[in-house]
Coordinates of C-alpha atoms (C1' of nucleotides) in Angstrom, one line a residue:
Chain L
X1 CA -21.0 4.7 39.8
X2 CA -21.1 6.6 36.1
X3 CA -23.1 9.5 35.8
X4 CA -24.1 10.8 32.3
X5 CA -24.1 14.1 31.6
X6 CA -26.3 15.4 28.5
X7 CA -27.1 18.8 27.3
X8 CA -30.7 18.6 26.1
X9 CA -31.8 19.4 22.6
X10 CA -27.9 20.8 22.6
X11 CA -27.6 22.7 18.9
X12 CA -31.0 24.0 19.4
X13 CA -29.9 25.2 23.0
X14 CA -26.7 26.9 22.3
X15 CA -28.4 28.6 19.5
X16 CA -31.3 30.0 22.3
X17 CA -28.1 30.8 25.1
X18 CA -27.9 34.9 22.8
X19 CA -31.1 34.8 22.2
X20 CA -33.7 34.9 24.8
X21 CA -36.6 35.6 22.3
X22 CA -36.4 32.2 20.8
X23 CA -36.7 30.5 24.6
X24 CA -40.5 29.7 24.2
X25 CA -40.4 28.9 20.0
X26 CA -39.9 26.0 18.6
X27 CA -35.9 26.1 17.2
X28 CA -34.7 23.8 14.3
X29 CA -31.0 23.2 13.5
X30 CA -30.2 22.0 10.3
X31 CA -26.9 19.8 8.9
X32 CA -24.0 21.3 6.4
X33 CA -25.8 22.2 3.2
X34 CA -28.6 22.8 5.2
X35 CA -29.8 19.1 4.1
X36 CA -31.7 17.9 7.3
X37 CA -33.1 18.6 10.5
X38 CA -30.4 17.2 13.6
X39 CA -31.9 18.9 16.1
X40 CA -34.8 20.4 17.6
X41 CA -36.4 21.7 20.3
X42 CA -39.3 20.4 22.5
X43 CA -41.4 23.0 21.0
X44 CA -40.4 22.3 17.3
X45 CA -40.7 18.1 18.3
X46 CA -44.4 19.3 19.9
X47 CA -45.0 20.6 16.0
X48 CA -43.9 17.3 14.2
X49 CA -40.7 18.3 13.1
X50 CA -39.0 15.0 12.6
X51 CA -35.5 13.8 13.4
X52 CA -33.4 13.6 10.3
X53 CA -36.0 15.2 7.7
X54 CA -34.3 16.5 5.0
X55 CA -35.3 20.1 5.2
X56 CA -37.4 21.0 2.0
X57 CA -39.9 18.7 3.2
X58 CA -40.9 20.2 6.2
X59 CA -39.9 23.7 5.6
X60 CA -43.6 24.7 5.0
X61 CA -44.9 23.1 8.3
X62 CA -41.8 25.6 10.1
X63 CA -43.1 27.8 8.4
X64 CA -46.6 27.2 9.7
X65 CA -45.5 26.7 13.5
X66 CA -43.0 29.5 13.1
X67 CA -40.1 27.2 13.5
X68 CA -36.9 29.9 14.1
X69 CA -34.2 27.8 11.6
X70 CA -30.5 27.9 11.9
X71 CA -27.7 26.2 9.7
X72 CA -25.5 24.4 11.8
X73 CA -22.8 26.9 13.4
X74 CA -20.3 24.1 14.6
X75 CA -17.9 26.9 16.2
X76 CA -20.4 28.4 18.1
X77 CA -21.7 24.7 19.6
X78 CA -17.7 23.6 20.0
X79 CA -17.3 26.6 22.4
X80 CA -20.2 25.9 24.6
X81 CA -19.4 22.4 24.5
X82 CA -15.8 23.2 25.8
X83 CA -17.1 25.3 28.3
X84 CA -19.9 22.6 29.4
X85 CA -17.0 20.4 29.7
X86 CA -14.8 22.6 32.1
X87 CA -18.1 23.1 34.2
X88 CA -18.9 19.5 35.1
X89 CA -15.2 19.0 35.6
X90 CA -15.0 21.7 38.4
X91 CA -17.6 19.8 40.1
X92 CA -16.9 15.7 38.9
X93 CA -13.7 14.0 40.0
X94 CA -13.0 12.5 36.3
X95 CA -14.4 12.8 33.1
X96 CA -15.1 11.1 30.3
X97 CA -16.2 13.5 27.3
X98 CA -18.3 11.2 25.3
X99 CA -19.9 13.3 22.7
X100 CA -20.0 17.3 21.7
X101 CA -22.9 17.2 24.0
X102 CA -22.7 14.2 26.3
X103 CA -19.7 13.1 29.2
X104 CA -20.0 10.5 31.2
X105 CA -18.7 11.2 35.0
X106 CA -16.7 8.8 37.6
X107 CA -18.4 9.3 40.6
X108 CA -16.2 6.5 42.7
X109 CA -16.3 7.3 46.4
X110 CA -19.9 9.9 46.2
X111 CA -21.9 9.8 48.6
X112 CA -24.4 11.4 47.7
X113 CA -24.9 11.1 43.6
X114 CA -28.4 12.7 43.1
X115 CA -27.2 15.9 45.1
X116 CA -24.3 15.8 42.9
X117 CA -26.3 15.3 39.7
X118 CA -28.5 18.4 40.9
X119 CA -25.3 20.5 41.3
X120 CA -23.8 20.0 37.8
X121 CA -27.6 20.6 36.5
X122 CA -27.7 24.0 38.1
X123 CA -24.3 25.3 37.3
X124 CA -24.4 23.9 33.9
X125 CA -27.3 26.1 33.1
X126 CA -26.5 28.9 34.8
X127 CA -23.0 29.1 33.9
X128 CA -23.4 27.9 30.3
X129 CA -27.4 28.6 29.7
X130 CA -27.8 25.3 28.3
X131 CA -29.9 22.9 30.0
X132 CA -28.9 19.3 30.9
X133 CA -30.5 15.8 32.4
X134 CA -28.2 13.6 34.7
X135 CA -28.4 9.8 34.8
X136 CA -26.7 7.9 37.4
X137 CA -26.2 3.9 37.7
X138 CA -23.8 1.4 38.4
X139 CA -23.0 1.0 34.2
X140 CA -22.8 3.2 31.4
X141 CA -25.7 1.3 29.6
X142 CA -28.0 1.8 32.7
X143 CA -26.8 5.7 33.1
X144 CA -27.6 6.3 29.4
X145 CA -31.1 4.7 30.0
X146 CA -31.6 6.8 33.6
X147 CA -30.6 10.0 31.6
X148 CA -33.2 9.0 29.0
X149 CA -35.9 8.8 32.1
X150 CA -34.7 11.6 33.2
X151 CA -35.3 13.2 29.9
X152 CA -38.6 12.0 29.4
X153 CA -40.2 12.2 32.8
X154 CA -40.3 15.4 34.5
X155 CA -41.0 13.5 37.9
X156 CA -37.1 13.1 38.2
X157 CA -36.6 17.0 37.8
X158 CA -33.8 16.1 34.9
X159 CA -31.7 13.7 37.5
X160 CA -32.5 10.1 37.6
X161 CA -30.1 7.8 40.0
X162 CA -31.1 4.1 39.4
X163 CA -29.9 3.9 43.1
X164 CA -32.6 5.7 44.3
X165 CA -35.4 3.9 42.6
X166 CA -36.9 0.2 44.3
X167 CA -36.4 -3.0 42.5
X168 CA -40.0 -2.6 41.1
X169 CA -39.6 0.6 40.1
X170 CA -36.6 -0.6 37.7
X171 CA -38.4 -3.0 36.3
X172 CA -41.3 -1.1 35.6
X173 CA -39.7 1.5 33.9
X174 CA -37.3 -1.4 32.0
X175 CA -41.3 -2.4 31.0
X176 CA -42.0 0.6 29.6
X177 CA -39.4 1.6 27.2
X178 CA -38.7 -0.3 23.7
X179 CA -35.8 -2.1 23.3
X180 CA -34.8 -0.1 20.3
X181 CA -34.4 2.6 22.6
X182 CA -31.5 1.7 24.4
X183 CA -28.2 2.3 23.9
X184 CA -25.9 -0.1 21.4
X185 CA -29.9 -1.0 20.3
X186 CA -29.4 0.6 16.7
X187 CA -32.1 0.1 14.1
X188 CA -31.2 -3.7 12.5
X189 CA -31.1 -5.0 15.8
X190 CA -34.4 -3.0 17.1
X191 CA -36.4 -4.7 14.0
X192 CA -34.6 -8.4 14.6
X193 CA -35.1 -9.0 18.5
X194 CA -38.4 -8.4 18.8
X195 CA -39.3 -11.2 16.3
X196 CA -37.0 -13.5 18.9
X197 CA -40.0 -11.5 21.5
X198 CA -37.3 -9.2 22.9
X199 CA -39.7 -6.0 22.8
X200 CA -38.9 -4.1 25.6
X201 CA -35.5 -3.4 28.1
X202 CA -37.3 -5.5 30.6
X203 CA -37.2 -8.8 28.1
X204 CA -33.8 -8.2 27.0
X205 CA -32.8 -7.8 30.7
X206 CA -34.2 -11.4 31.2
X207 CA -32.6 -12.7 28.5
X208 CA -29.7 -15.6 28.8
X209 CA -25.7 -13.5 28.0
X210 CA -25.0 -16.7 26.4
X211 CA -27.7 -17.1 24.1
X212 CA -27.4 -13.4 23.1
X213 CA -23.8 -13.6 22.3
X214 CA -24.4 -16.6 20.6
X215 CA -27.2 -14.9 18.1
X216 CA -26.1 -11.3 18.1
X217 CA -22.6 -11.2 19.2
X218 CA -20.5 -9.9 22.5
X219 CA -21.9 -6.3 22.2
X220 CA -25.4 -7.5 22.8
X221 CA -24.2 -9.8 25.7
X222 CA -22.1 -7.0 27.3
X223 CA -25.5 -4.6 27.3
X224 CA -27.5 -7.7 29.1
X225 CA -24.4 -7.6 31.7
X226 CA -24.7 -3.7 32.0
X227 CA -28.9 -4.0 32.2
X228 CA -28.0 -6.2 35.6
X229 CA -25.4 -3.5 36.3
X230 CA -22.4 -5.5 35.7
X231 CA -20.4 -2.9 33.8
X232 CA -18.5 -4.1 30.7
X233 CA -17.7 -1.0 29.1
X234 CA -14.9 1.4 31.2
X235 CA -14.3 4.2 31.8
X236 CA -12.3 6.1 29.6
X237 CA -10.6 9.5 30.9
X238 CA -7.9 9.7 28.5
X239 CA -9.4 9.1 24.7
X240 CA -8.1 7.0 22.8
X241 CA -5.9 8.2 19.4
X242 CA -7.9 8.7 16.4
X243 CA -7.5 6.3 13.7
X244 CA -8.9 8.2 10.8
X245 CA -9.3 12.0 10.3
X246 CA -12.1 12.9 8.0
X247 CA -13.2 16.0 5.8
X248 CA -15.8 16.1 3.6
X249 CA -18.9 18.4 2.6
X250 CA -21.6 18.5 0.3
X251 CA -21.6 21.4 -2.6
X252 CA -24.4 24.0 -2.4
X253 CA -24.8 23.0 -6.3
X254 CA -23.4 20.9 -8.9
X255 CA -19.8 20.8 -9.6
X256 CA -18.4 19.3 -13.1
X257 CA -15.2 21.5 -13.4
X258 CA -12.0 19.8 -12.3
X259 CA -10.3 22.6 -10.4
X260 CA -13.7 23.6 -8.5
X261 CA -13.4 20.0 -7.2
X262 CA -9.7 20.5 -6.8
X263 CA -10.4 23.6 -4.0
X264 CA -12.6 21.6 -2.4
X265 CA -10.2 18.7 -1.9
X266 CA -7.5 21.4 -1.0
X267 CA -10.2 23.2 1.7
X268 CA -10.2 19.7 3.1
X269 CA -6.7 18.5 3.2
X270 CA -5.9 22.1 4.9
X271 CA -8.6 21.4 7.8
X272 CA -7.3 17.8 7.7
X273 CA -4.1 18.6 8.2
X274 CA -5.1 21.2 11.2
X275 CA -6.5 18.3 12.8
X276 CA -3.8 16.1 12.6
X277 CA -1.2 18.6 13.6
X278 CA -3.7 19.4 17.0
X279 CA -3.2 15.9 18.3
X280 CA 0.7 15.7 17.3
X281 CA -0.3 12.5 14.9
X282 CA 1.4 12.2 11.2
X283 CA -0.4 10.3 8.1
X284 CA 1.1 7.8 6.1
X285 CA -1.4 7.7 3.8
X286 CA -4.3 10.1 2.5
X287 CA -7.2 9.1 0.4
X288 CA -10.6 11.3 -1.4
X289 CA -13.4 10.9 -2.2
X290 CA -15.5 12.6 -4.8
X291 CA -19.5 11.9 -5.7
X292 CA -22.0 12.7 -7.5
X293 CA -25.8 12.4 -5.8
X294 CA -27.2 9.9 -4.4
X295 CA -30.2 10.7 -5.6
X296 CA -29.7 10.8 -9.3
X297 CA -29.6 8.0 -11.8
X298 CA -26.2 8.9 -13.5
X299 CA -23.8 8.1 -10.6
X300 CA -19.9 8.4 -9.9
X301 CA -18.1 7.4 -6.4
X302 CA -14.5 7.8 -7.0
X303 CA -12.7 6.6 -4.4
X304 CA -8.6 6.6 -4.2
X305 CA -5.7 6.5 -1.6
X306 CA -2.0 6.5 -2.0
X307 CA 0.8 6.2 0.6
X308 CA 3.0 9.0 1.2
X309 CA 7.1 8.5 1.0
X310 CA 7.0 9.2 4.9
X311 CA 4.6 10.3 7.4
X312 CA 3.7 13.8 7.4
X313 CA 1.5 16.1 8.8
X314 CA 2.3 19.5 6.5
X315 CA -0.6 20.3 4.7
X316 CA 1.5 21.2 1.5
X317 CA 2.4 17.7 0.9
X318 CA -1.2 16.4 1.9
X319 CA -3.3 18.4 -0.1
X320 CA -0.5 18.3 -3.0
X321 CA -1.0 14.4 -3.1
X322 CA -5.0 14.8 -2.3
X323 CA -5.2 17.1 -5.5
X324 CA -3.5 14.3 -7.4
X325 CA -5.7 11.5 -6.3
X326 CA -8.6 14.0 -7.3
X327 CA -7.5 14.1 -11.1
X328 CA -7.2 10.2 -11.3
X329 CA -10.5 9.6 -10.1
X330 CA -12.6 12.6 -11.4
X331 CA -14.6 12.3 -14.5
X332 CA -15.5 14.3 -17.5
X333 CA -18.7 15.3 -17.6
X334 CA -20.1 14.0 -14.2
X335 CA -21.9 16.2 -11.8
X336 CA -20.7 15.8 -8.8
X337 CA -22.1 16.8 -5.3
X338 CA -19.2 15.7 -2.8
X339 CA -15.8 16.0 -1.9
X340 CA -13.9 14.4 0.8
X341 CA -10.3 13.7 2.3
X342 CA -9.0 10.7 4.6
X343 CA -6.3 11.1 6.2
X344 CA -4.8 7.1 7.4
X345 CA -2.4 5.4 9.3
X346 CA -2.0 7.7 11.7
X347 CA 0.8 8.0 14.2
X348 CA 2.2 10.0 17.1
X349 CA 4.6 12.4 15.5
X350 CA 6.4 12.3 19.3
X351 CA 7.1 8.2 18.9
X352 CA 8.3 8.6 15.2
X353 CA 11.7 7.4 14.7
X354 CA 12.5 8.9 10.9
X355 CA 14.0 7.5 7.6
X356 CA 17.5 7.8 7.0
X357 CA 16.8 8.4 3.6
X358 CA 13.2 9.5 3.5
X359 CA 13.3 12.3 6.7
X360 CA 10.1 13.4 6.4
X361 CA 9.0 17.4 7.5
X362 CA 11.9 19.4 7.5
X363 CA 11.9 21.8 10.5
X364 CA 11.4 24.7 8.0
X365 CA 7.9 22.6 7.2
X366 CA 7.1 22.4 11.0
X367 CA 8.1 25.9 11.3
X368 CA 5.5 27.1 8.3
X369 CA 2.6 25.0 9.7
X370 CA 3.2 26.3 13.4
X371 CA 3.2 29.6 12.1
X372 CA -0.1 28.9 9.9
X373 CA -2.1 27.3 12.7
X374 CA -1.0 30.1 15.0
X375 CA -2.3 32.8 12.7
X376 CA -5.3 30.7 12.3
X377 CA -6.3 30.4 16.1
X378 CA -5.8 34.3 16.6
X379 CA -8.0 35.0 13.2
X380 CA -10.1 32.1 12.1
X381 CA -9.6 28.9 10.6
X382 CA -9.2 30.3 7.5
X383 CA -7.1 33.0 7.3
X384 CA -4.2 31.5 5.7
X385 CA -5.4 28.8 2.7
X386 CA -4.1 28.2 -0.6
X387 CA -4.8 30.0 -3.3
X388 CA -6.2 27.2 -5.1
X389 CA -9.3 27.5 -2.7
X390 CA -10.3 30.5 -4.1
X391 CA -11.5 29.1 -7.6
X392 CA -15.4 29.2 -7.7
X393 CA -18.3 29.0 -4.9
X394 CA -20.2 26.6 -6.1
X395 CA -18.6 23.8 -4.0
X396 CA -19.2 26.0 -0.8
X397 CA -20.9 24.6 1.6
X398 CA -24.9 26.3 1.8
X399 CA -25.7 27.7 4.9
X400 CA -28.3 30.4 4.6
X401 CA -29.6 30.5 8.3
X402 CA -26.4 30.5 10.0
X403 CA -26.3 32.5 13.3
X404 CA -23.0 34.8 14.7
X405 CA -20.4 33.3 16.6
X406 CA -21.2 35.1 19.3
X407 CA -18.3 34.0 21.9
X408 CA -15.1 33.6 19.3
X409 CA -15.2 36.6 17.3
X410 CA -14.8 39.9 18.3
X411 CA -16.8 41.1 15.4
X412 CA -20.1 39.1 16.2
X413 CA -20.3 40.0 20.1
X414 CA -24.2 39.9 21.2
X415 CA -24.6 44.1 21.0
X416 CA -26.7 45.2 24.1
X417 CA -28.2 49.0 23.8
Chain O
dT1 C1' -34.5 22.9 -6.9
dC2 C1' -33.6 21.1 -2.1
dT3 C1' -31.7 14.6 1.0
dG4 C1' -25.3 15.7 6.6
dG5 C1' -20.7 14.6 8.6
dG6 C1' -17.7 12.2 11.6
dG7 C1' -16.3 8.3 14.0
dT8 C1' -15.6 3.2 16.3
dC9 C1' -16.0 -1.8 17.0
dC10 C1' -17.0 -6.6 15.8
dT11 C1' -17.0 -10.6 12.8
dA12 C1' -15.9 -13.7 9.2
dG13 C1' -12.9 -15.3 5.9
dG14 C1' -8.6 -15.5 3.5
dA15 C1' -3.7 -15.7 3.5
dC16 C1' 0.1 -16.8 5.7
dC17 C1' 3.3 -18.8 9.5
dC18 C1' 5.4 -22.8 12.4
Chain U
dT1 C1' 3.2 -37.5 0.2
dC2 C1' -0.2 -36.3 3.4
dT3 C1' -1.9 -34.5 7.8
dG4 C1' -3.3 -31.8 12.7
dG5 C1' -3.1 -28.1 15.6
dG6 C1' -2.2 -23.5 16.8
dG7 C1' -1.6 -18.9 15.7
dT8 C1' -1.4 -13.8 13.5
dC9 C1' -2.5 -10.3 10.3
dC10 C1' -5.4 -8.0 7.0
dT11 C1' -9.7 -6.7 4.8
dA12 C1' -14.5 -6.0 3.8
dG13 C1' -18.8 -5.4 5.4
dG14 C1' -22.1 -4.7 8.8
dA15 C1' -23.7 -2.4 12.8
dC16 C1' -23.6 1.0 16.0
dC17 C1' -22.9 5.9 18.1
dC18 C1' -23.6 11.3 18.1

DNA sequence: TCTGGGGTCCTAGGACCC
DNA sequence: TCTGGGGTCCTAGGACCC
């Protein structure tokens, strides 16, 4: 049995956790730049918020609701999500975190999985102040759907066990939700099935595996397996390595001057590299990105990557060659609105057997960049940075509604008189 | 004026091997 | 000279997730 584990409206939650004032108002969060809306509350849904808006179009109906707004404070959500985390472990016998805000449980050998779910409910939101919904089934797909009942009907009181529920009582509720609503169901395949008069979770649970796979593929197949509770998709305790790490931000405004672009790449390569460097991986390759707007008729998207002599994972020789690959691609006179850095062919830094002639980081290199990220943990991510960061502001990200970090810096503790 | 960021998996087709 | 059968690797594009 799988459970899942999902903190409801999670951004807009951890932003509520300091601030019991906002517990009955509708709470938006908004994405980097403050472009769009990623998450809201049920009050600020109630209001007609939509998912995904891009902000300046409903700002004046927040306005009218009086929506509180916040700019997306990752840190703060990545420290309740960590502590979310260690919460359902001390109760769940394995753990599979799935999301910032979702893990899927192993609960092998329970006997009792609702009394279970209803535990990790409890202490999650006591311990954490977040609240969660638990869906339990025999496979993932059917333990994402029972956390969706769960979510949507308070009869369940936020734990759904498809064990617990009669054969009719599945295959009503498989009647009454949309197949675009289920999970691996994105929105291409949510327009095309229903023409084929797939329209609900009940019809694709009727449909033939064979006949799926043969029009949509294996991942449609393997959901019709999991709808009958045939599980396709494991378990996963130990994640797998990352392939790709990824940087990039939209500008508050317009950039067209070379070395403003070149900070930004260089603020990316830096938090790049950090990443890489956390899970012991070197790059062999590193590639950026710069654009202008989507939205605007005169349009750039420069896109480069070369390969480095030999793996690395120093953010000297990273954002060195990312500044390069920013001068070949940028262009004169272009506005752009985008910077980003890849970082490719990654590999354990523990399994790497080095170049005779090419050795790669020295040990004064790993020295530096153990020193850097160590000063970094104790005093924020961006206490040490090169200097070529510090060259204008208009490529900083915008983020007017941003709330403290109230449990990883000292200096933006909750104050209680 | 203002429109996010970070990932993975699958498939088809081409190039190449014996 | 031409052909059949079996295989791998790589890439681009599409689709999906949160």
């Amino acid at each position: 049995m799988f459970a899942l584990i999902d903190g409801n409206s999670f951004f807009a939650s951890c932003e509520r956790v300091f601030r019991p004032d906002l517990w009955r108002r509708p709470v938006i969060v908004l994405s980097n730049n403050d472009g769009c809306v990623i998450a809201r509350s049920a009050e600020a849904k109630e209001a007609g918020i939509p998912m995904g808006a891009p902000f300046f179009k409903v700002a004046g109906l927040a306005k009218r609701y009086g929506v509180a707004v916040f700019s997306c404070n990752y840190e703060l959500y990545a420290d309740l999500s960590a502590r979310m985390m260690a919460c359902i472990a001390s109760l769940a016998p394995a753990l599979e975190v799935y999301s910032i805000d979702e893990a899927f449980a192993d609960l092998s050998g329970i006997a009792d999985a609702s009394a279970l779910g209803m535990k990790i409910r409890r202490r999650i939101l006591q311990w954490i102040g977040v609240p969660a919904c638990v869906g339990v089934a025999p496979s993932k797909t059917l333990a994402k759907f029972c956390n969706h009942l769960a979510k949507k009907n308070p009869c369940f009181s936020g734990v759904c066990n498809w064990g617990d529920l009669s054969q009719d009582e599945r295959l009503q509720w498989m009647r009454s939700f949309r197949v675009s609503e289920l999970w691996g169901i994105g929105r291409k395949l949510g327009e095309k099935l229903p023409e084929q008069r797939i329209r609900t979770v009940f019809d694709l649970h009727e449909a033939d595996p064979a006949a799926m796979r043969r029009r949509y593929g294996v991942t449609v197949e393997r959901i019709v397996h999991e709808l009958h509770g045939i599980p396709c998709l494991e378990f996963e305790e130990i994640a797998p390595t990352q392939r790709q790490i990824l940087r990039s931000r939209s500008f508050a405004e317009e950039v067209s001057d070379i070395d403003e672009i070149k900070a930004a790449v260089t603020r990316h390569a830096h938090s790049a590299a950090a990443a890489l460097r956390q899970q012991d991986a070197l790059a062999s390759c590193v590639g950026v990105t710069i654009h202008t707007s989507r939205f605007k008729a005169e349009r750039h998207f420069g896109w480069d990557v070369s390969s480095l002599p030999a793996p690395t994972s120093d953010t000297l020789v990273l954002s060195a060659a990312a500044v390069r690959l920013a001068e070949r691609i940028f262009r004169p006179g272009m506005k752009y609105k985008k910077a980003g850095v890849v970082l490719l062919e990654l590999t354990n830094a523990n399994a790497h057997t080095g170049d005779f002639f090419n050795p790669g980081d020295s040990a004064r290199s790993r020295a530096l960049m153990r020193t850097i990220d160590s000063i970094n943990a104790r005093y924020g991510g961006e206490a040490v940075k090169s200097a070529a960061e510090l060259v204008g502001t208009k490529w900083h990200t915008r983020r007017d509604h941003l709330s403290p970090c109230y449990t990883t810096r000292w200096d933006e503790l909750r104050q209680i008189r």
